Short mmCIF file of C-alpha atoms and ligand atoms in Angstrom, two decimals:
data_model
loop_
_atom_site.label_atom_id
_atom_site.label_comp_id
_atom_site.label_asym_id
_atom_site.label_seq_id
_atom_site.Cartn_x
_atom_site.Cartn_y
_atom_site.Cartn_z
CA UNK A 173 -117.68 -73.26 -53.04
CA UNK A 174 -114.74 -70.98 -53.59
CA UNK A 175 -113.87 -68.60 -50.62
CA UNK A 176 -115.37 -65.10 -50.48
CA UNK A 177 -112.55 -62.17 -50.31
CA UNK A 178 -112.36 -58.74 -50.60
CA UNK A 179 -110.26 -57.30 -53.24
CA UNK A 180 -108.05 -55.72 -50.30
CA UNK A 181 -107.03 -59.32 -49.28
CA UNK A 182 -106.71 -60.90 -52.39
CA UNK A 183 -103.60 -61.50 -52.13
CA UNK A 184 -103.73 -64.49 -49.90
CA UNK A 185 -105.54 -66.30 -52.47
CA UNK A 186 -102.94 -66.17 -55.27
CA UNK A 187 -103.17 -69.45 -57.58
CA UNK A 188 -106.44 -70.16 -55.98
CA UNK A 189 -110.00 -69.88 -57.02
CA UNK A 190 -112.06 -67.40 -55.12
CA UNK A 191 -115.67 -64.95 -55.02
CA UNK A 192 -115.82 -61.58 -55.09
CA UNK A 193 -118.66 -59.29 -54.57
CA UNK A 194 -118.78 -55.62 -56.37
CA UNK A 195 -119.60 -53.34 -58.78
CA UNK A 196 -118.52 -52.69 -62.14
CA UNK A 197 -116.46 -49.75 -62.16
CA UNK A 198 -114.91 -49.35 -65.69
CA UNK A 199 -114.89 -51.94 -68.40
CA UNK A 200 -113.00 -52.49 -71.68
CA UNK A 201 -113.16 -54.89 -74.52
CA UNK A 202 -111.20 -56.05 -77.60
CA UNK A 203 -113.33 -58.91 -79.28
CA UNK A 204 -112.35 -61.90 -77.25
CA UNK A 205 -111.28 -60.59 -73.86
CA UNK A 206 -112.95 -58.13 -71.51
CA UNK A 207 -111.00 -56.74 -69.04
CA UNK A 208 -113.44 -55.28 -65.95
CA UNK A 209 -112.22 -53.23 -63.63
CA UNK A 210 -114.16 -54.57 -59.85
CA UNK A 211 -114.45 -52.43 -57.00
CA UNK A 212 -116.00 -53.16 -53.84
CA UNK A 213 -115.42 -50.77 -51.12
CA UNK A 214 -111.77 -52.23 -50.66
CA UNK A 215 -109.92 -51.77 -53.71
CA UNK A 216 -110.02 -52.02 -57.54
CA UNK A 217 -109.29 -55.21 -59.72
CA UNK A 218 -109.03 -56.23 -63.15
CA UNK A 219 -111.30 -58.96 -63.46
CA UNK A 220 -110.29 -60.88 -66.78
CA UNK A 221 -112.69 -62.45 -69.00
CA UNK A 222 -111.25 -64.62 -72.18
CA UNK A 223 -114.17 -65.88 -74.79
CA UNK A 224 -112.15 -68.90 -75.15
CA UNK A 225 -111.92 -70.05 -71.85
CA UNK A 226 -115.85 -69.16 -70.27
CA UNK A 227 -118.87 -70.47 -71.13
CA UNK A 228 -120.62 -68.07 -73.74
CA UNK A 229 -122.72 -67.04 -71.28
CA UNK A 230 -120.36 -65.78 -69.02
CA UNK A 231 -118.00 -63.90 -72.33
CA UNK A 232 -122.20 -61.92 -73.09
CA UNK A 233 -123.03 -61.33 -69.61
CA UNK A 234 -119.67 -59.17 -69.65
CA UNK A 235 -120.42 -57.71 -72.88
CA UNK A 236 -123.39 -56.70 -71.36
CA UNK A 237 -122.45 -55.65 -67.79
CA UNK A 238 -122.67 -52.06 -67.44
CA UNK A 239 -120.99 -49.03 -65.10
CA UNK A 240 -121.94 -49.58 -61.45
CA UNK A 241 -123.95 -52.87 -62.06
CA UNK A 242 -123.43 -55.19 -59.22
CA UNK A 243 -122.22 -58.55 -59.65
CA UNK A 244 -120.58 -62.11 -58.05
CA UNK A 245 -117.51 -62.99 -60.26
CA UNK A 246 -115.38 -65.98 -58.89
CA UNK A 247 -112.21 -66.68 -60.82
CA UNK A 248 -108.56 -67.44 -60.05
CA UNK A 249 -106.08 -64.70 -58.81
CA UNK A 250 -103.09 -64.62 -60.79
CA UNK A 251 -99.87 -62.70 -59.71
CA UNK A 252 -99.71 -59.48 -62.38
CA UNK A 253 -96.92 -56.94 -61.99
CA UNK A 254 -98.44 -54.78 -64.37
CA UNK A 255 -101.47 -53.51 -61.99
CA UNK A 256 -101.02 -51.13 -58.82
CA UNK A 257 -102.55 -54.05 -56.87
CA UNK A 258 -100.69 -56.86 -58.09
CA UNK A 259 -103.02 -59.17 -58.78
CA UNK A 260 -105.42 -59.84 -61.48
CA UNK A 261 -108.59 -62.05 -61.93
CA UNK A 262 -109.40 -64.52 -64.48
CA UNK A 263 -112.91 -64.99 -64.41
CA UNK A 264 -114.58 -68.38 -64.77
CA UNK A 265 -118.14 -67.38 -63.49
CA UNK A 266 -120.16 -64.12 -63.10
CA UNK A 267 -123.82 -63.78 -61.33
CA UNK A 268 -124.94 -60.03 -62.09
CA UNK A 269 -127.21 -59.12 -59.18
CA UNK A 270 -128.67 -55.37 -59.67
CA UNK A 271 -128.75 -53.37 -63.27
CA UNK A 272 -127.24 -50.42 -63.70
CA UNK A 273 -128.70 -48.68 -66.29
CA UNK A 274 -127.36 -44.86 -68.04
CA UNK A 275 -125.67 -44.16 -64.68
CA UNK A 276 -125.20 -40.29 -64.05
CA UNK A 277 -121.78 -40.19 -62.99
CA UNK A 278 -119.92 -41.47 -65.92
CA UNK A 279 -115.95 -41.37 -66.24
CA UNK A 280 -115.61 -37.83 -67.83
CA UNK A 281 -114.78 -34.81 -65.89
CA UNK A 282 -118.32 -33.29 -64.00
CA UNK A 283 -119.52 -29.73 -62.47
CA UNK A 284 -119.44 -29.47 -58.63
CA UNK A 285 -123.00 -28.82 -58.19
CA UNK A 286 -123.74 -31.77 -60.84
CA UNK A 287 -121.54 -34.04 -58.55
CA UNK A 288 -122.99 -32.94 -55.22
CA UNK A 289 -126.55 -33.04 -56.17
CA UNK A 290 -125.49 -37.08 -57.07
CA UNK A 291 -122.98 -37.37 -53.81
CA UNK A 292 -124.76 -40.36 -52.69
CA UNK A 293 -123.19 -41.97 -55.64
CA UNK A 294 -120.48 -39.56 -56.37
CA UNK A 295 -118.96 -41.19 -53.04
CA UNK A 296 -118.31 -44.45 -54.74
CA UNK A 297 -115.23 -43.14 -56.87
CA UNK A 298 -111.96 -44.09 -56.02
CA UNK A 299 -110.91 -40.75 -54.91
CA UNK A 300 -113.86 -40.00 -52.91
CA UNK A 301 -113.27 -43.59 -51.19
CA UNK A 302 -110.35 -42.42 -50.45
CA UNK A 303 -111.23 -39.18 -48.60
CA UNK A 304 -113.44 -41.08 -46.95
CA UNK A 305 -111.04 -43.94 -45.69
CA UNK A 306 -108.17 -41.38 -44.79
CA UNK A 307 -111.42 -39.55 -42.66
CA UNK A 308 -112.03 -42.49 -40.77
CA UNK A 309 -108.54 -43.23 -40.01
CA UNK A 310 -107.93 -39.34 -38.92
CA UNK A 311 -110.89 -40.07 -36.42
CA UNK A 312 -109.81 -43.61 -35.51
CA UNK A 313 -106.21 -41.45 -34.64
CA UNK A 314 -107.40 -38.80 -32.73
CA UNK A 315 -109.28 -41.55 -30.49
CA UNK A 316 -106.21 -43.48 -29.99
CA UNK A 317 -104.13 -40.36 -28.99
CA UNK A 318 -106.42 -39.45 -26.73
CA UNK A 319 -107.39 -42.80 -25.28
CA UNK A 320 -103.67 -43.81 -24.59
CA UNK A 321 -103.29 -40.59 -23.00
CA UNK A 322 -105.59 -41.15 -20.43
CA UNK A 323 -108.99 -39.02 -21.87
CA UNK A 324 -112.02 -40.34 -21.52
CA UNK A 325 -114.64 -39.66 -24.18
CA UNK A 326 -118.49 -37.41 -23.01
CA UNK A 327 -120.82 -36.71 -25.38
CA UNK A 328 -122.11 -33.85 -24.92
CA UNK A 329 -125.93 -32.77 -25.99
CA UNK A 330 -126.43 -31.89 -29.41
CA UNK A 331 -129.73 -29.98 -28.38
CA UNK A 332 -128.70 -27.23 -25.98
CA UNK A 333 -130.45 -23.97 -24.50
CA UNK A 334 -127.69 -21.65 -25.08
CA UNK A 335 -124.86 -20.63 -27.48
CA UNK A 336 -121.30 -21.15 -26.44
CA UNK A 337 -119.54 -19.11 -29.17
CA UNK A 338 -122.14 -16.20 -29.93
CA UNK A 339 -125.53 -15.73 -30.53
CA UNK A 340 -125.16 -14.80 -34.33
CA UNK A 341 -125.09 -18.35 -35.87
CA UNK A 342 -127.63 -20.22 -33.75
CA UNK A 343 -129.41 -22.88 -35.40
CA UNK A 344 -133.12 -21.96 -33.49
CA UNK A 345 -135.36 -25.15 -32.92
CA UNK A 346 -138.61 -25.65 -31.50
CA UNK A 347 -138.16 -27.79 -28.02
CA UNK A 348 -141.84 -28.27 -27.35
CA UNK A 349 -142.59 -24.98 -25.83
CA UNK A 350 -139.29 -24.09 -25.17
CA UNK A 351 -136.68 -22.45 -27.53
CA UNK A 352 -133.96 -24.54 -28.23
CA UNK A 353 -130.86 -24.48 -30.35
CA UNK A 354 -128.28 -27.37 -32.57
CA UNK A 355 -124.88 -27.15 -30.67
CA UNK A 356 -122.12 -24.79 -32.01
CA UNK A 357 -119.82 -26.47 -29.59
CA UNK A 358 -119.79 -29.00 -26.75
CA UNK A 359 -117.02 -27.04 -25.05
CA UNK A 360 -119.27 -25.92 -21.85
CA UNK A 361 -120.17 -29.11 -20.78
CA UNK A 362 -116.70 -30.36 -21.37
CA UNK A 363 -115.74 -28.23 -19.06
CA UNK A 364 -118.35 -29.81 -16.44
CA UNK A 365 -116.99 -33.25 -17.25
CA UNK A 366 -113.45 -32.09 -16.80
CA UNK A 367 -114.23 -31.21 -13.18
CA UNK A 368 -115.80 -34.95 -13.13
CA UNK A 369 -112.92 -36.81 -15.32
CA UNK A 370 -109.83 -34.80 -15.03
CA UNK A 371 -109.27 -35.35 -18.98
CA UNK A 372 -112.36 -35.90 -21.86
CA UNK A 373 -113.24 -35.08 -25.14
CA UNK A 374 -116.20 -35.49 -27.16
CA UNK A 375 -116.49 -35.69 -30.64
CA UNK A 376 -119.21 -34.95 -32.91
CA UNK A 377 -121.66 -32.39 -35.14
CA UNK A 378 -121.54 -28.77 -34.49
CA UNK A 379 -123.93 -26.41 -36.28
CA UNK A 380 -123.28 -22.94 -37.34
CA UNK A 381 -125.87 -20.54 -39.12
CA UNK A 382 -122.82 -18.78 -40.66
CA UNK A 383 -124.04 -16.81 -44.34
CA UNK A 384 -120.10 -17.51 -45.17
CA UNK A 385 -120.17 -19.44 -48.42
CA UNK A 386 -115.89 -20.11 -48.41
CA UNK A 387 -114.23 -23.19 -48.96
CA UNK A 388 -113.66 -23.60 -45.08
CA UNK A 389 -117.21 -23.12 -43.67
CA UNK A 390 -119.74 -26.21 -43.26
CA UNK A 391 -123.05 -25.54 -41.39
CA UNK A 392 -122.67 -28.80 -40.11
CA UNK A 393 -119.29 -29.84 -39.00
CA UNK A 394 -117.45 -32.37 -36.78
CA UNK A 395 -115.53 -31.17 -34.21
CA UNK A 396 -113.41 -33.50 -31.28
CA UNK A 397 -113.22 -30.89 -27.61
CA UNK A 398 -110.71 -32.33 -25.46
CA UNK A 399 -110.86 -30.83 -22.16
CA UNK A 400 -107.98 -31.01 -19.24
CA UNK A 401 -108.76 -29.91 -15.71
CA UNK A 402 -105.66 -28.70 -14.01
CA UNK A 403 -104.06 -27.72 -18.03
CA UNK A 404 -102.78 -24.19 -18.22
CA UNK A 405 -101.89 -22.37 -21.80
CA UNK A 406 -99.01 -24.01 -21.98
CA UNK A 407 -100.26 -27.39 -20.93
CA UNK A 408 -102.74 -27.05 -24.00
CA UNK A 409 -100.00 -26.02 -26.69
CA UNK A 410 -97.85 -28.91 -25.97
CA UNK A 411 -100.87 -31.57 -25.70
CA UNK A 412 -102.02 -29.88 -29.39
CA UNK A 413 -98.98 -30.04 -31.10
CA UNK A 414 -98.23 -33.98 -30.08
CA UNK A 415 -101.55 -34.73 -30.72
CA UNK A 416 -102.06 -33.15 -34.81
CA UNK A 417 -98.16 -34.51 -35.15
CA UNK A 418 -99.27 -38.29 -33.88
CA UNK A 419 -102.54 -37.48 -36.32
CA UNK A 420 -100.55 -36.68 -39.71
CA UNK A 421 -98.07 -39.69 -38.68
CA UNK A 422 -100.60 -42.01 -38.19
CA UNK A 423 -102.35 -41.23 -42.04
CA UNK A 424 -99.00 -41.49 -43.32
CA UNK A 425 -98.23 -44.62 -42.13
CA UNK A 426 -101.57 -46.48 -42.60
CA UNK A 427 -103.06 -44.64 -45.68
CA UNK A 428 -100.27 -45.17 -48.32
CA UNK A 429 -102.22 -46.00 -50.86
CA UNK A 430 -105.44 -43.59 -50.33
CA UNK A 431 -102.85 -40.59 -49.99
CA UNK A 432 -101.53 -41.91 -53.48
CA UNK A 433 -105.15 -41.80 -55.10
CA UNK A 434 -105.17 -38.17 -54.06
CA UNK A 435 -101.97 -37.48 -55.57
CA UNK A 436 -100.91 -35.80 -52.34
CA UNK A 437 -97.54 -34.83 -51.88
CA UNK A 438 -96.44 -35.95 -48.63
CA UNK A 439 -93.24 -34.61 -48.21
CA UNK A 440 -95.82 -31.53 -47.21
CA UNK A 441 -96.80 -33.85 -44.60
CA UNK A 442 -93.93 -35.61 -42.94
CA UNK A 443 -91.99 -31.99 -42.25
CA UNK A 444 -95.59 -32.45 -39.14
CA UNK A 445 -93.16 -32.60 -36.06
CA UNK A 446 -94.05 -31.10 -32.50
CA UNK A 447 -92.79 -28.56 -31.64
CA UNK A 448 -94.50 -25.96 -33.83
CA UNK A 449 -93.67 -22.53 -34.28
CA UNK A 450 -95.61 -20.02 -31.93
CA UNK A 451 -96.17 -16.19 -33.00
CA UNK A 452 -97.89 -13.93 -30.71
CA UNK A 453 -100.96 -12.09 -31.83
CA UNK A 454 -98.91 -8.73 -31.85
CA UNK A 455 -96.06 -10.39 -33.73
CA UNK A 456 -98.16 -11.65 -36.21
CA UNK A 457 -99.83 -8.10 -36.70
CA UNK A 458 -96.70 -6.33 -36.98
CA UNK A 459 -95.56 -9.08 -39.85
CA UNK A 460 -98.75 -8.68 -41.61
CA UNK A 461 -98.38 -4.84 -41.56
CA UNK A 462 -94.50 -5.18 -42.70
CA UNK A 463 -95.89 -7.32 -45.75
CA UNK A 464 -98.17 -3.97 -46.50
CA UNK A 465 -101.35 -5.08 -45.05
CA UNK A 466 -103.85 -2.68 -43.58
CA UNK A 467 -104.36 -4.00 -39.94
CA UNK A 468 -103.96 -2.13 -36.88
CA UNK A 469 -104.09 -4.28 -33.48
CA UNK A 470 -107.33 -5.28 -32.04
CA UNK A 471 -108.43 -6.33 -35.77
CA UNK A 472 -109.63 -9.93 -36.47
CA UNK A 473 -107.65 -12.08 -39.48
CA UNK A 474 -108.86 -12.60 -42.42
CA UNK A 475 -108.64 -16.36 -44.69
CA UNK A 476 -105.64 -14.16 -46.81
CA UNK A 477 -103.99 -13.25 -43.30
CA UNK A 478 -103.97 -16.72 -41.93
CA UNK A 479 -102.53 -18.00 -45.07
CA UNK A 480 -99.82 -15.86 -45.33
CA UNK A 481 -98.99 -15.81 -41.82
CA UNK A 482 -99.16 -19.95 -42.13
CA UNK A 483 -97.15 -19.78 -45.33
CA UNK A 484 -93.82 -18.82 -43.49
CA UNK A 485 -93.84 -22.68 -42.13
CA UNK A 486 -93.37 -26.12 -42.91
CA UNK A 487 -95.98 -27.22 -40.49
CA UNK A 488 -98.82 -25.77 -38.59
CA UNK A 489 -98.54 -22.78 -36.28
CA UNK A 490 -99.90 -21.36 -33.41
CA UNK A 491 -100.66 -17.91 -33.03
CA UNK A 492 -101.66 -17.10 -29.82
CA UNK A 493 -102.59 -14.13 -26.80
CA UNK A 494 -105.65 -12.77 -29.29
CA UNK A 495 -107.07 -9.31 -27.89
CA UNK A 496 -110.02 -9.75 -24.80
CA UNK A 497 -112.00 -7.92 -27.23
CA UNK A 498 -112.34 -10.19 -30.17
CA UNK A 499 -112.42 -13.66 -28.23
CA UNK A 500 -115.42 -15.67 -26.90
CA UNK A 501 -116.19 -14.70 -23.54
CA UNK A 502 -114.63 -17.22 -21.37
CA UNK A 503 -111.35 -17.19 -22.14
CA UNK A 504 -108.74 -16.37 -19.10
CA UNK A 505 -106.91 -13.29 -19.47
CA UNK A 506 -103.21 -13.11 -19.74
CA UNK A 507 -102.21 -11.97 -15.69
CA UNK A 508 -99.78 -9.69 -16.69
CA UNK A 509 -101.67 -7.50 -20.02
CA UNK A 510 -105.45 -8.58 -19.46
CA UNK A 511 -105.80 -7.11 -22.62
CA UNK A 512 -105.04 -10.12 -24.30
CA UNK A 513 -106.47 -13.94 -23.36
CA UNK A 514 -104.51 -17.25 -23.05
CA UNK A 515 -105.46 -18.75 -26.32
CA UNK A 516 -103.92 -20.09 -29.74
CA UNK A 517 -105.43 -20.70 -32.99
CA UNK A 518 -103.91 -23.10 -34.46
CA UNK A 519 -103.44 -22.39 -38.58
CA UNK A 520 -102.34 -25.76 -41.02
CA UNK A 521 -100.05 -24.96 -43.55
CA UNK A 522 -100.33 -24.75 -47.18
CA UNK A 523 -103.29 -21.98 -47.04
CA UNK A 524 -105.88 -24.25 -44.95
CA UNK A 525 -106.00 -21.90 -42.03
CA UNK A 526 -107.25 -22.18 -38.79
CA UNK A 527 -107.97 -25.87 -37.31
CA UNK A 528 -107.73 -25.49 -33.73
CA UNK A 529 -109.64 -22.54 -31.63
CA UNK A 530 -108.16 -23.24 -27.83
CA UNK A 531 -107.20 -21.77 -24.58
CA UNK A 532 -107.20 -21.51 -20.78
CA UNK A 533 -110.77 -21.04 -19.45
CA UNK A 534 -111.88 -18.54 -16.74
CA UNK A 535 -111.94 -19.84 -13.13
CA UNK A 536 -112.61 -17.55 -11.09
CA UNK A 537 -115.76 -17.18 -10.24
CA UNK A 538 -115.94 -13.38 -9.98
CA UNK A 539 -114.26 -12.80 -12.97
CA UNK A 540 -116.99 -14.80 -14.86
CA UNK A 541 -119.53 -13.62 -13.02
CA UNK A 542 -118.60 -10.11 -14.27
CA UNK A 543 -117.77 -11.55 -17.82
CA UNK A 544 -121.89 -12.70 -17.70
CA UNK A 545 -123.09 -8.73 -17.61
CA UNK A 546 -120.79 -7.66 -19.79
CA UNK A 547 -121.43 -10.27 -22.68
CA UNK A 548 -125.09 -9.63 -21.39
CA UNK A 549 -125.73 -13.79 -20.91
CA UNK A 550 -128.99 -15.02 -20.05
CA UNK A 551 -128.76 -15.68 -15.86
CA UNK A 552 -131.05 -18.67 -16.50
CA UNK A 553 -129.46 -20.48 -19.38
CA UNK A 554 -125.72 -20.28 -18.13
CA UNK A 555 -126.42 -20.72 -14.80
CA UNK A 556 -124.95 -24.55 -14.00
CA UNK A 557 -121.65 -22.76 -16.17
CA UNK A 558 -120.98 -20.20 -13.15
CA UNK A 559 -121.45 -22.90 -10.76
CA UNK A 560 -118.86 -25.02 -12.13
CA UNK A 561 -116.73 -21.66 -10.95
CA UNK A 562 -118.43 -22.35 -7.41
CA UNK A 563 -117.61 -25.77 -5.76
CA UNK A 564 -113.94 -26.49 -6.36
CA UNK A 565 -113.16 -24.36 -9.30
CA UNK A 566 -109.54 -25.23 -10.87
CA UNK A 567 -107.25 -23.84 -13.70
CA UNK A 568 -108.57 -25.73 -16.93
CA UNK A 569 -108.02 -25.74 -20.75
CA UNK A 570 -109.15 -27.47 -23.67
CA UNK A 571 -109.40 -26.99 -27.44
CA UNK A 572 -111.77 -27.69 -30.69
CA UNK A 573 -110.47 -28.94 -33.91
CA UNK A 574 -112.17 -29.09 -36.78
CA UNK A 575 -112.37 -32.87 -38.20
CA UNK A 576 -113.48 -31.49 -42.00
CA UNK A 577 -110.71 -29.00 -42.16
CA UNK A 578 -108.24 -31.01 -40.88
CA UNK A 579 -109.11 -34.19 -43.37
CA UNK A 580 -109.25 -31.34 -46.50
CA UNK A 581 -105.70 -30.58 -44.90
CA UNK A 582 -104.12 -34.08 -44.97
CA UNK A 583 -105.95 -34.98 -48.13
CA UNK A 584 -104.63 -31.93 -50.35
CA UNK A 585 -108.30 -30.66 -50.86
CA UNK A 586 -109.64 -27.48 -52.55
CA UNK A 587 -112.49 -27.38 -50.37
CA UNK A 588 -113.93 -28.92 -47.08
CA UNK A 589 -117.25 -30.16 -48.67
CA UNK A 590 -115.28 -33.15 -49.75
CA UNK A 591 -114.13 -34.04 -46.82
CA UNK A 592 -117.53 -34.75 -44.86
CA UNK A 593 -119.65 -37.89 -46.61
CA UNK A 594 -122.97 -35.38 -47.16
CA UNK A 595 -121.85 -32.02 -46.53
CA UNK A 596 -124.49 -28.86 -45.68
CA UNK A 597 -123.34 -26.02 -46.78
CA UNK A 598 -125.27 -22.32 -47.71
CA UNK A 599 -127.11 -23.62 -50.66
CA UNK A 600 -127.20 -27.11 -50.18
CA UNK A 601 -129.37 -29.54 -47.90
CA UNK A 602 -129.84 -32.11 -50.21
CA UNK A 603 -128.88 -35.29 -50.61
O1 4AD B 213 -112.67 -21.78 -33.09
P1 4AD B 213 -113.96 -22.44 -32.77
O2 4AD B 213 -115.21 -21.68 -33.02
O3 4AD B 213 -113.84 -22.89 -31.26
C1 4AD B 213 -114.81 -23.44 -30.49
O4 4AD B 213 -115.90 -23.78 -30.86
C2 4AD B 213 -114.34 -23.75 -29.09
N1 4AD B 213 -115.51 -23.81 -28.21
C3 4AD B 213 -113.58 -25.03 -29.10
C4 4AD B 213 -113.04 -25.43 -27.74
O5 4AD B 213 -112.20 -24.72 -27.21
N2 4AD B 213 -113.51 -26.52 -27.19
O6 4AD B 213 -114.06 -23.81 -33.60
C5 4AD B 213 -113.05 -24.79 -33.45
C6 4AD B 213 -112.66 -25.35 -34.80
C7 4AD B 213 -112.08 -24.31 -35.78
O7 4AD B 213 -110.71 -24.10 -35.54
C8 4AD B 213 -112.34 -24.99 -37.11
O8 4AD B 213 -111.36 -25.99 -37.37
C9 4AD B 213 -113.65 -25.68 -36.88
O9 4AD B 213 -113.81 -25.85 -35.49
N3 4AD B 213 -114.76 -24.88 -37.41
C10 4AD B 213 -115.37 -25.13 -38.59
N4 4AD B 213 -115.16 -26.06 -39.53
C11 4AD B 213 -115.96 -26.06 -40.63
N5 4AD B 213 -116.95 -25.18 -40.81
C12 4AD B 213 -117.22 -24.21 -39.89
N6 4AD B 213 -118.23 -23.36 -40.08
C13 4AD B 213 -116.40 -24.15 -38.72
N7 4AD B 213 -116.38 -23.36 -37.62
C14 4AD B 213 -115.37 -23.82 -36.85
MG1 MG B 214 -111.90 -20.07 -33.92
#
C-alpha cells in the first residue's frame, strides 16, 4: 500500500505514489480534469484528477465531492512550480469517508457574528489555521525562553478564594458552601513558588468579569506569570524585553509561511530588538498633554493614549513608575517618591497596547501589612500572602503577559477574539 503523508511532508515523496487523508477545501472543474484543492491540518494541495487517466468512478466521485467532505486520495506527487507548495497530486484513487452536505461557511466573504456562531468550523480555514499554528508556536517560545533560562513551570489554582487584581471583575462560583471565584491571575501564588523555586511561571486561563466589549478584552484569557525571587525593577525590564524579542524571533523564523497567509508585514516585526525604549509615567503624561490631550497626572490611560504613546516606536515600549494610587495593591513603591510604584506596562506597537502588566512586589512585611487595611483585604483570605512577607521575605518581581494580545500582535489582527481557538467575550459563550 502506498505510504501515508501529510501534505506538509510531501515533498519527500516526489515521483512516488502516496495516501493522503483530508478534506475538500475548494474544487474546480473543466469537463475532463478536476483540480481539488486538499487540506488536512498541514497544508493545502492540488489534488489532480484527469477523466482519461482514472477509472470513471474515481473522475464522478470528484464531480461529486463537495466543500469540507472528507476523503483518502492516493496519487503520485509531481514537482509543480506553479503552486505555493510545489507540489501537485495526480490522483489515481479516492475513498470519500464523511459527506459534507450545504456547508455554512462557504468561500464568500461572512459577518463576524455569522462566523463566530460557526467557529468550530470557521477554524478550519487557512487563515484561521494559521492563527492558530503561529499561537502554538508563540506558546511553544515562551516555554523555551523560559525553560533555557532556568524557570521552572507551577500551575497555579484556577479556583481561588480571593481576587488578586480587584474585586470588580470576579467571576463568583459556588464552592460547596463556600464562595469561590475563576482566577484573574496566578500572580500570588507565584510569588509563593518563587520563595520555593527561585524562578517559575505558570501559564494558563484567567477570567475577568470586565462589561468592556473592545477589541482587546476576553473574559477568558491566557496569561504566562513568570516570577523571579531576588529580581528587582530592573531585573524584570531586562528579562521582559529578551524574552518578547526571543518570542517575535522565534515566529519569524519558524512561521514563514503562516505569517504569509496573514499577509503580515514583517518588516513591523523584525525592527523587535531588546533593548526597548522606556518612558516614565510622568514623561509619558507630559507628551500626551503636549499632543493636546486632557490628562493631568494621577489619571489612568486610555486604548487612544497607549496607542499614541506606542506609535512613537518601532517596537514595544515600556512605560513605567505608574502613580501608588492607580496600581494593584502590592506593588513596591519607588524608595525615593513613594508616590509612584516600581512597575512597567509594557505597550506593542502598531496600536495593540498594553501586553505586559509587571513590577517589583512588596516585601516588607509591615508595609503590606498596612497595604491590607488600606485596600480593606479580607484577613482570612490573604492570610498565607502576608506570611510569605514573614519567614525569609526577599526582593521579588515578576510579570503577566497576555498570550491573546500578544498572538493578535504578531499575527496583524483587528481583534483578539481571533487569536484564542473559542473565544468568550461579553455576548458570546457559545460554541
Ligand atoms: O495587567 P494585568 O491585569 O496584570 C496582572 O494580572 C498581574 N497580576 C500580572 C503579574 O504581574 N503576574 O494583566 C496582565 C496582562 C495584560 O497586560 C494583558 O496583556 C492581559 O494580561 N490581559 C488581558 N487580555 C485579554 N483580555 C483581558 N480582559 C485582559 N486583561 C489582561
Ligand atoms: Mg495591566
Amino acid at each position: 500500500m502506498n505510504p501515508i503523508t501529510t501534505i506538509a511532508q510531501i515533498g519527500q515523496y516526489e515521483g512516488q505514489a502516496v495516501r493522503l487523508r483530508g478534506w475538500l477545501y475548494n474544487k474546480r472543474s473543466s469537463g475532463k480534469i478536476h483540480f481539488l484543492q486538499l487540506r488536512d491540518g498541514t497544508g493545502v494541495i492540488q489534488c489532480v484528477v484527469v477523466k482519461a487517466e482514472v477509472d470513471e468512478q474515481v473522475f464522478e466521485q470528484s464531480a461529486a465531492l463537495t466543500q469540507e467532505s472528507s476523503v483518502i486520495v492516493t496519487g503520485i506527487v509531481k514537482a509543480d512550480t506553479r503552486s505555493a507548495l510545489g507540489y501537485e497530486v495526480q490522483v489515481q484513487t479516492m475513498t470519500p469517508l464523511g459527506e459534507s452536505v450545504e456547508y455554512p461557511i462557504t468561500l464568500k466573504e461572512h459577518g463576524v457574528d455569522f462566523l463566530m456562531d460557526h467557529r468550530h468550523l470557521w477554524i478550519r480555514t487557512p487563515r484561521q489555521r494559521a492563527i492558530l499554528k503561529i499561537r502554538a508556536e508563540i506558546e511553544r517560545a515562551m516555554q523555551l525562553f523560559l525553560d533555557n533560562d532556568g524557570f521552572t513551570r507551577v500551575d497555579p489554582p484556577v479556583i481561588t478564594p480571593s481576587s488578586a487584581e480587584g474585586t470588580t471583575e470576579l467571576f463568583h462560583i459556588k464552592y460547596f458552601d463556600e464562595d469561590a471565584y475563576l482566577t484573574q491571575s496566578g500572580q500570588m501564588y507565584m510569588e509563593a513558588a518563587a520563595m520555593a523555586l527561585g524562578k517559575v511561571y505558570s501559564m494558563g486561563p484567567a477570567f475577568r468579569a470586565e462589561k468592556s466589549k473592545t477589541r482587546r478584552h476576553l473574559i477568558e484569557f491566557w496569561m504566562i506569570e513568570p516570577e523571579m525571587a531576588f529580581y528587582e525593577h530592573e531585573d524584570n525590564l531586562r528579562l521582559q524585553e529578551q524574552f518578547v524579542s526571543y518570542v517575535v524571533k522565534h515566529v519569524l523564523d519558524n512561521c514563514e509561511v503562516e505569517l504569509h497567509v496573514l499577509e503580515r508585514d514583517t518588516s513591523k516585526l523584525e525592527t523587535v530588538l531588546a533593548p526597548f525604549p522606556r518612558m516614565s509615567y510622568d514623561e509619558a503624561i507630559k507628551w500626551l498633554q503636549s499632543r493636546g490631550h486632557d490628562l493631568k497626572w494621577g489619571d489612568d490611560f486610555g486604548a487612544p493614549h497607549e496607542t499614541e504613546l506606542a506609535a512613537q516606536f518601532d517596537r514595544p515600549v515600556f512605560i513605567e513608575r505608574y502613580p501608588t494610587a492607580i496600581k494593584a495593591f502590592y506593588m513596591q513603591p519607588d524608595a525615593s517618591r513613594p508616590e509612584v510604584v516600581l512597575c512597567a506596562d509594557m505597550l506593542a506597537p502598531e496600536g495593540y497596547g498594553e501586553i505586559i502588566g509587571g513590577s517589583q512586589r512588596i516585601h516588607d512585611y509591615n508595609l503590606m501589612a498596612q497595604r491590607f487595611k488600606e485596600h480593606h483585604l479580607p484577613e482570612e483570605a490573604y492570610r498565607w500572602y502576608l506570611e510569605l512577607r514573614q519567614w525569609g521575605s526577599v526582593p521579588h518581581s515578576g510579570f503577566g503577559i497576555g498570550l491573546e494580545r500578544t498572538v493578535a500582535w504578531i499575527c496583524g489582527l483587528e481583534h483578539v477574539r481571533e487569536a484564542n481557538p473559542f473565544p468568550r467575550t461579553l455576548y458570546r459563550l457559545y460554541p
